Amino acid sequence: MSEAVWLVLAARGFGGLTLRAVAAQMGVSTGLLTHYFPDKRSLIRHAVDVAERRAQQRTRHSSEQEGLPALRSALLDVLPLTPESGAMSRVWVGYWDGALADEDLGMNQQRRYARWRAALREHIAAARRDGEVGDTDPDDLAAISAAFAHGLVVQALFDPGRFPPVRQTELLDQFLHGLAASGARPFRSTPT
Amino acid sequence: MSEAVWLVLAARGFGGLTLRAVAAQMGVSTGLLTHYFPDKRSLIRHAVDVAERRAQQRTRHSSEQEGLPALRSALLDVLPLTPESGAMSRVWVGYWDGALADEDLGMNQQRRYARWRAALREHIAAARRDGEVGDTDPDDLAAISAAFAHGLVVQALFDPGRFPPVRQTELLDQFLHGLAASGARPFRSTPT
């Protein structure tokens, strides 16, 4: 059942996730599925679990590294660099719409972001101890890194021709270079 | 009618945009609206136009500035810093889901991104001429800046308590500081 839910998600996103579509994917009746998913929300919750488990399985090499290389690996993990990770990205970007419209799902997504930033922050704190980045607040750099990665995901999904894997990786390295170069004095423009 | 479409969008996002909801907002019959919008797609197209016009009206101070201050203003313009711009951000993030599922809408979004990056690129090229940023490809920095801003929008929408306007602005300034500090040699980690 989880496999069927994932296949529907990957093909149609959360917007196209219906009991009927999952039943068709499994070759069973919609009525049978209502025993497992009495309403749309329970189906979405299950789908979020499935997508989260898939995302965790994808987390690859961060454990053997630390500092900037670990940060780089963690950000590479969320970029749509392969067909499989592209499908995963597509699912999560599509999820934002529904999650913003639903308080429970929105809180769930808020916690996922907080956990992800905390993981990125560890790598940044290690990078700072080793002098790989300047004396900048690791919380700031974690939020900035998460922002950069997700914003690149969206651009790459809409324009895979202009953002092939090699280009995404170049942009990530360019971004990390700026992070490494940034010190304690933030840029301030004149007040507007 | 455009006002009614906008109010439905702001309250429910593209996912909740239906002929019935717009008709209810206007106090007319759904049947009347089908003269203007024969199908869901024509309603969505109109809604995209409405949202785009609103977004352009919001573009504020960029014209009087150039270089990094102009880039800063252009990025501030997309952040959810007020209730009105929060509603706008909410609408666009919700739009990504539908646009990724529809070829025409996806192409439209691809072109919008390209136009936005081109506008950001002008500011970055000016900043480079004036020595405000290092000798880095303006196309790279435009894509990175767009990524950062949209990724921050998503985090702020899910967690307005942790990302109030002052925090978003701090993160933007920190990000721009890294941009200003970045030179020609991108960070390269060991191959993975």
Coordinates of C-alpha atoms in Angstrom, one line a residue:
Chain A
M1 CA 0.0 0.0 0.0
S2 CA 2.8 2.4 0.9
E3 CA 4.4 1.7 -2.5
A4 CA 1.1 2.5 -4.3
V5 CA 0.8 5.7 -2.3
W6 CA 4.3 6.7 -3.2
L7 CA 3.7 6.0 -6.9
V8 CA 0.6 8.1 -7.0
L9 CA 2.5 10.9 -5.1
A10 CA 5.4 10.8 -7.5
A11 CA 3.2 10.9 -10.6
R12 CA 0.6 13.4 -9.5
G13 CA 1.8 15.1 -6.3
F14 CA -0.3 15.7 -3.2
G15 CA -2.9 17.6 -5.3
G16 CA -3.6 14.4 -7.2
L17 CA -3.6 12.0 -4.2
T18 CA -7.0 10.5 -3.9
L19 CA -8.4 7.2 -2.5
R20 CA -9.5 6.4 -6.0
A21 CA -6.1 6.9 -7.5
V22 CA -4.4 4.7 -4.8
A23 CA -7.1 2.1 -5.3
A24 CA -6.5 2.1 -9.1
Q25 CA -2.8 1.8 -8.5
M26 CA -3.3 -1.2 -6.3
G27 CA -6.0 -2.8 -8.4
V28 CA -8.5 -2.9 -5.6
S29 CA -11.8 -1.1 -4.9
T30 CA -12.0 2.3 -3.4
G31 CA -14.4 0.9 -0.7
L32 CA -11.7 -1.5 0.5
L33 CA -9.3 1.4 1.0
T34 CA -11.8 3.4 3.2
H35 CA -11.1 0.7 5.9
Y36 CA -7.6 2.0 6.1
F37 CA -8.2 5.6 5.3
P38 CA -11.6 6.8 6.6
D39 CA -10.9 10.3 5.2
K40 CA -8.6 12.3 3.0
R41 CA -6.6 13.6 5.9
S42 CA -5.7 10.2 7.1
L43 CA -4.5 9.3 3.6
I44 CA -2.4 12.5 3.5
R45 CA -0.8 11.7 6.8
H46 CA 0.1 8.3 5.7
A47 CA 1.6 9.8 2.5
V48 CA 3.7 12.2 4.5
D49 CA 5.1 9.3 6.5
V50 CA 5.9 7.4 3.3
A51 CA 7.6 10.5 1.8
E52 CA 9.5 11.1 5.0
R53 CA 10.8 7.5 5.2
R54 CA 11.9 7.8 1.5
A55 CA 13.6 11.1 2.2
Q56 CA 15.5 9.5 5.2
Q57 CA 16.6 6.6 3.1
R58 CA 18.1 9.0 0.7
T59 CA 20.3 10.7 3.3
R60 CA 23.6 9.5 2.1
H61 CA 27.1 10.5 3.2
S62 CA 26.8 13.2 5.8
S63 CA 27.8 10.9 8.7
E64 CA 31.4 10.3 7.5
Q65 CA 32.0 14.0 7.1
E66 CA 31.9 17.2 9.1
G67 CA 32.0 20.9 8.7
L68 CA 31.5 22.4 5.2
P69 CA 31.8 19.1 3.3
A70 CA 29.0 17.6 5.5
L71 CA 26.9 20.7 4.9
R72 CA 27.5 20.3 1.2
S73 CA 26.4 16.7 1.3
A74 CA 23.3 17.5 3.3
L75 CA 22.3 20.1 0.8
L76 CA 23.1 17.9 -2.2
D77 CA 20.7 15.4 -0.6
V78 CA 17.7 17.7 -1.1
L79 CA 18.5 18.8 -4.7
P80 CA 16.7 17.1 -7.6
L81 CA 19.9 15.6 -9.1
T82 CA 18.4 12.3 -10.2
P83 CA 15.0 11.2 -11.5
E84 CA 14.3 9.7 -8.1
S85 CA 15.3 12.7 -6.1
G86 CA 13.4 14.9 -8.6
A87 CA 10.2 13.0 -7.9
M88 CA 10.9 13.4 -4.2
S89 CA 11.4 17.2 -4.6
R90 CA 8.3 17.4 -6.7
V91 CA 6.3 15.7 -3.9
W92 CA 7.5 18.0 -1.2
V93 CA 7.1 21.2 -3.1
G94 CA 3.5 20.1 -3.9
Y95 CA 3.0 19.3 -0.3
W96 CA 3.6 22.9 0.8
D97 CA 0.4 24.1 -0.7
G98 CA -1.8 21.7 1.2
A99 CA 0.3 22.0 4.4
L100 CA -0.1 25.8 4.3
A101 CA -3.9 25.3 4.1
D102 CA -4.1 22.9 7.1
E103 CA -3.1 23.8 10.6
D104 CA -1.9 20.3 11.7
L105 CA 0.0 19.6 8.5
G106 CA 1.5 23.1 8.7
M107 CA 2.8 22.5 12.3
N108 CA 4.2 19.2 11.1
Q109 CA 6.1 21.0 8.3
Q110 CA 7.2 23.7 10.7
R111 CA 8.8 21.0 12.9
R112 CA 10.4 19.3 9.9
Y113 CA 12.0 22.6 9.0
A114 CA 13.3 23.1 12.6
R115 CA 14.8 19.6 12.7
W116 CA 16.5 20.2 9.3
R117 CA 17.9 23.5 10.3
A118 CA 19.2 22.0 13.6
A119 CA 21.0 19.3 11.5
L120 CA 22.5 21.9 9.2
R121 CA 23.5 24.0 12.2
E122 CA 25.7 21.2 13.6
H123 CA 27.7 21.1 10.4
I124 CA 28.0 24.9 10.4
A125 CA 29.1 25.0 14.0
A126 CA 31.8 22.4 13.3
A127 CA 32.9 24.4 10.2
R128 CA 33.2 27.5 12.4
R129 CA 35.3 25.6 15.0
D130 CA 37.6 24.6 12.3
G131 CA 37.8 28.1 10.8
E132 CA 36.0 27.1 7.6
V133 CA 33.5 29.9 8.0
G134 CA 33.8 33.3 9.7
D135 CA 32.4 34.3 13.0
T136 CA 28.8 34.3 12.0
D137 CA 25.7 33.0 13.9
P138 CA 25.3 29.3 12.9
D139 CA 21.5 29.7 13.3
D140 CA 21.6 32.4 10.6
L141 CA 23.7 30.3 8.3
A142 CA 21.5 27.3 8.8
A143 CA 18.4 29.2 7.8
I144 CA 20.2 30.8 4.9
S145 CA 21.5 27.4 3.7
A146 CA 18.0 25.8 4.0
A147 CA 16.5 28.7 2.1
F148 CA 19.1 28.5 -0.7
A149 CA 18.6 24.8 -1.2
H150 CA 14.8 24.8 -1.3
G151 CA 14.7 27.9 -3.5
L152 CA 17.1 26.1 -5.9
V153 CA 14.9 23.0 -5.8
V154 CA 11.9 25.0 -7.0
Q155 CA 13.9 26.8 -9.9
A156 CA 15.4 23.4 -11.0
L157 CA 12.0 21.7 -11.0
F158 CA 10.5 24.4 -13.3
D159 CA 13.5 24.6 -15.5
P160 CA 15.4 21.3 -15.6
G161 CA 17.0 22.3 -18.9
R162 CA 18.7 25.4 -17.4
F163 CA 19.4 23.6 -14.1
P164 CA 20.9 20.2 -14.9
P165 CA 22.7 18.4 -12.0
V166 CA 26.1 19.9 -12.9
R167 CA 24.7 23.4 -12.8
Q168 CA 22.9 22.9 -9.5
T169 CA 26.1 21.6 -8.0
E170 CA 28.1 24.6 -9.3
L171 CA 25.6 26.9 -7.8
L172 CA 25.8 25.1 -4.5
D173 CA 29.6 25.4 -4.5
Q174 CA 29.4 29.1 -5.3
F175 CA 26.9 29.6 -2.5
L176 CA 29.1 27.7 0.0
H177 CA 32.1 29.8 -1.1
G178 CA 30.1 32.9 -0.2
L179 CA 29.2 31.3 3.2
A180 CA 32.9 30.5 3.8
A181 CA 33.9 34.1 2.9
S182 CA 31.2 35.8 5.1
G183 CA 32.6 37.2 8.3
A184 CA 30.9 39.0 11.2
R185 CA 29.9 42.3 9.6
P186 CA 26.7 41.9 7.6
F187 CA 26.1 44.1 4.6
R188 CA 23.8 47.0 5.5
S189 CA 22.3 49.2 2.8
T190 CA 21.2 52.7 3.5
P191 CA 17.8 52.8 5.2
T192 CA 14.9 52.7 2.7
Chain B
M1 CA -14.4 40.1 -10.8
S2 CA -10.6 40.4 -10.4
E3 CA -11.0 41.6 -6.9
A4 CA -13.2 38.5 -6.1
V5 CA -10.7 36.2 -7.6
W6 CA -7.9 37.8 -5.6
L7 CA -9.9 37.5 -2.3
V8 CA -10.5 33.8 -3.0
L9 CA -6.8 33.3 -3.8
A10 CA -5.6 35.1 -0.7
A11 CA -7.9 33.1 1.5
R12 CA -7.7 29.6 0.0
G13 CA -4.8 29.6 -2.4
F14 CA -4.9 28.1 -5.9
G15 CA -6.0 24.8 -4.4
G16 CA -9.2 26.4 -3.2
L17 CA -9.9 28.5 -6.3
T18 CA -13.2 27.3 -7.8
L19 CA -15.9 28.9 -9.9
R20 CA -18.2 28.3 -7.0
A21 CA -16.0 30.1 -4.5
V22 CA -15.6 33.1 -6.9
A23 CA -19.3 33.2 -7.6
A24 CA -20.0 33.1 -3.8
Q25 CA -17.5 35.9 -3.3
M26 CA -19.3 38.0 -5.9
G27 CA -22.8 37.1 -4.9
V28 CA -23.7 35.8 -8.4
S29 CA -24.6 32.3 -9.7
T30 CA -21.9 29.9 -10.8
G31 CA -23.7 29.7 -14.2
L32 CA -23.1 33.3 -14.8
L33 CA -19.3 32.9 -14.3
T34 CA -19.1 30.1 -16.8
H35 CA -19.6 32.7 -19.5
Y36 CA -16.3 34.2 -18.5
F37 CA -14.5 31.1 -17.5
P38 CA -15.6 28.0 -19.5
D39 CA -13.2 25.8 -17.6
K40 CA -11.0 25.6 -14.6
R41 CA -7.9 26.4 -16.6
S42 CA -9.2 29.7 -17.9
L43 CA -10.0 30.7 -14.3
I44 CA -6.5 29.8 -13.2
R45 CA -5.0 31.8 -16.0
H46 CA -7.0 34.8 -15.1
A47 CA -6.0 34.3 -11.4
V48 CA -2.3 34.2 -12.4
D49 CA -2.7 37.5 -14.3
V50 CA -4.4 39.1 -11.3
A51 CA -1.7 37.8 -8.9
E52 CA 1.0 39.0 -11.3
R53 CA -0.5 42.5 -11.6
R54 CA -0.7 42.7 -7.8
A55 CA 3.0 41.5 -7.5
Q56 CA 4.0 44.3 -10.0
Q57 CA 2.2 46.9 -8.0
R58 CA 4.1 45.9 -5.0
T59 CA 7.5 46.4 -6.6
R60 CA 8.6 49.4 -4.7
H61 CA 11.9 51.2 -4.6
S62 CA 14.2 49.4 -7.0
S63 CA 14.1 52.0 -9.7
E64 CA 15.8 54.7 -7.6
Q65 CA 18.7 52.5 -6.6
E66 CA 21.3 50.3 -8.2
G67 CA 23.8 47.7 -7.3
L68 CA 23.5 45.8 -4.0
P69 CA 20.9 48.3 -2.5
A70 CA 18.7 47.7 -5.6
L71 CA 19.2 43.9 -5.2
R72 CA 18.3 44.2 -1.5
S73 CA 15.1 46.1 -2.4
A74 CA 14.2 43.6 -5.1
L75 CA 14.5 40.7 -2.7
L76 CA 12.7 42.5 0.1
D77 CA 9.8 42.9 -2.4
V78 CA 9.2 39.1 -2.4
L79 CA 9.5 38.4 1.3
P80 CA 6.3 38.1 3.4
L81 CA 7.0 41.2 5.6
T82 CA 3.4 42.5 5.8
P83 CA 0.0 40.7 5.9
E84 CA -0.5 41.8 2.3
S85 CA 2.8 40.5 1.0
G86 CA 2.3 37.3 3.2
A87 CA -1.0 36.7 1.3
M88 CA 0.8 37.2 -2.0
S89 CA 3.6 34.8 -1.0
R90 CA 1.1 32.2 0.1
V91 CA -0.6 32.4 -3.3
W92 CA 2.6 32.0 -5.3
V93 CA 3.9 29.1 -3.2
G94 CA 0.5 27.4 -3.5
Y95 CA 0.6 28.0 -7.3
W96 CA 3.8 26.0 -7.7
D97 CA 2.0 22.7 -7.0
G98 CA -0.5 23.3 -9.8
A99 CA 2.0 24.8 -12.1
L100 CA 4.3 21.7 -11.8
A101 CA 1.4 19.5 -12.7
D102 CA 0.4 21.5 -15.9
E103 CA 2.7 21.9 -18.8
D104 CA 1.4 25.4 -19.9
L105 CA 1.4 26.8 -16.4
G106 CA 4.8 25.3 -15.8
M107 CA 6.2 27.0 -18.9
N108 CA 4.7 30.3 -17.7
Q109 CA 6.3 29.9 -14.3
Q110 CA 9.6 29.0 -16.0
R111 CA 9.5 32.3 -18.0
R112 CA 8.5 34.3 -14.9
Y113 CA 11.6 32.9 -13.1
A114 CA 13.8 33.7 -16.1
R115 CA 12.5 37.3 -16.1
W116 CA 13.0 37.7 -12.4
R117 CA 16.6 36.4 -12.6
A118 CA 17.3 38.7 -15.5
A119 CA 16.1 41.7 -13.4
L120 CA 18.3 40.6 -10.4
R121 CA 21.2 40.0 -12.7
E122 CA 21.2 43.7 -13.8
H123 CA 21.6 44.8 -10.2
I124 CA 24.4 42.3 -9.6
A125 CA 26.2 43.3 -12.8
A126 CA 26.0 47.0 -11.6
A127 CA 27.3 45.9 -8.1
R128 CA 30.2 44.1 -9.8
R129 CA 31.1 47.2 -11.9
D130 CA 31.1 49.3 -8.7
G131 CA 33.2 46.7 -6.9
E132 CA 30.4 45.8 -4.4
V133 CA 30.8 42.1 -5.2
G134 CA 33.8 40.1 -6.3
D135 CA 34.5 38.8 -9.8
T136 CA 31.7 36.2 -9.8
D137 CA 29.4 35.2 -12.7
P138 CA 26.2 37.5 -12.3
D139 CA 24.1 34.7 -13.7
D140 CA 25.2 32.5 -10.8
L141 CA 24.6 35.2 -8.2
A142 CA 21.1 35.9 -9.7
A143 CA 20.1 32.3 -9.4
I144 CA 21.5 32.0 -5.9
S145 CA 19.7 35.2 -4.8
A146 CA 16.4 34.1 -6.2
A147 CA 16.9 30.7 -4.5
F148 CA 17.7 32.3 -1.2
A149 CA 14.7 34.6 -1.3
H150 CA 12.1 32.0 -2.3
G151 CA 13.5 29.4 0.2
L152 CA 13.2 32.1 2.9
V153 CA 9.6 32.8 1.9
V154 CA 8.7 29.2 2.4
Q155 CA 10.3 28.9 5.8
A156 CA 8.7 32.2 7.0
L157 CA 5.3 31.2 5.8
F158 CA 5.5 27.9 7.8
D159 CA 7.0 29.6 10.9
P160 CA 6.0 33.3 11.1
G161 CA 6.8 33.3 14.9
R162 CA 10.5 32.3 14.2
F163 CA 10.7 34.5 11.1
P164 CA 9.1 37.9 11.9
P165 CA 10.0 40.7 9.4
V166 CA 13.0 41.9 11.4
R167 CA 14.5 38.3 11.3
Q168 CA 13.9 37.9 7.6
T169 CA 15.6 41.3 7.0
E170 CA 18.6 40.3 9.1
L171 CA 19.0 37.0 7.2
L172 CA 18.8 38.9 3.9
D173 CA 21.5 41.3 5.0
Q174 CA 23.6 38.3 6.2
F175 CA 23.1 36.6 2.9
L176 CA 24.1 39.8 0.9
H177 CA 27.2 40.1 3.1
G178 CA 28.2 36.6 1.9
L179 CA 27.5 37.6 -1.7
A180 CA 29.6 40.8 -1.3
A181 CA 32.4 38.8 0.2
S182 CA 32.4 36.0 -2.4
G183 CA 35.2 36.3 -4.9
A184 CA 36.2 34.2 -7.9
R185 CA 37.3 30.9 -6.3
P186 CA 34.3 28.8 -5.4
F187 CA 34.5 26.4 -2.4
R188 CA 35.2 22.9 -3.6
S189 CA 34.9 20.0 -1.2
T190 CA 36.7 16.7 -1.8
P191 CA 34.8 14.6 -4.4
T192 CA 32.1 12.4 -3.0

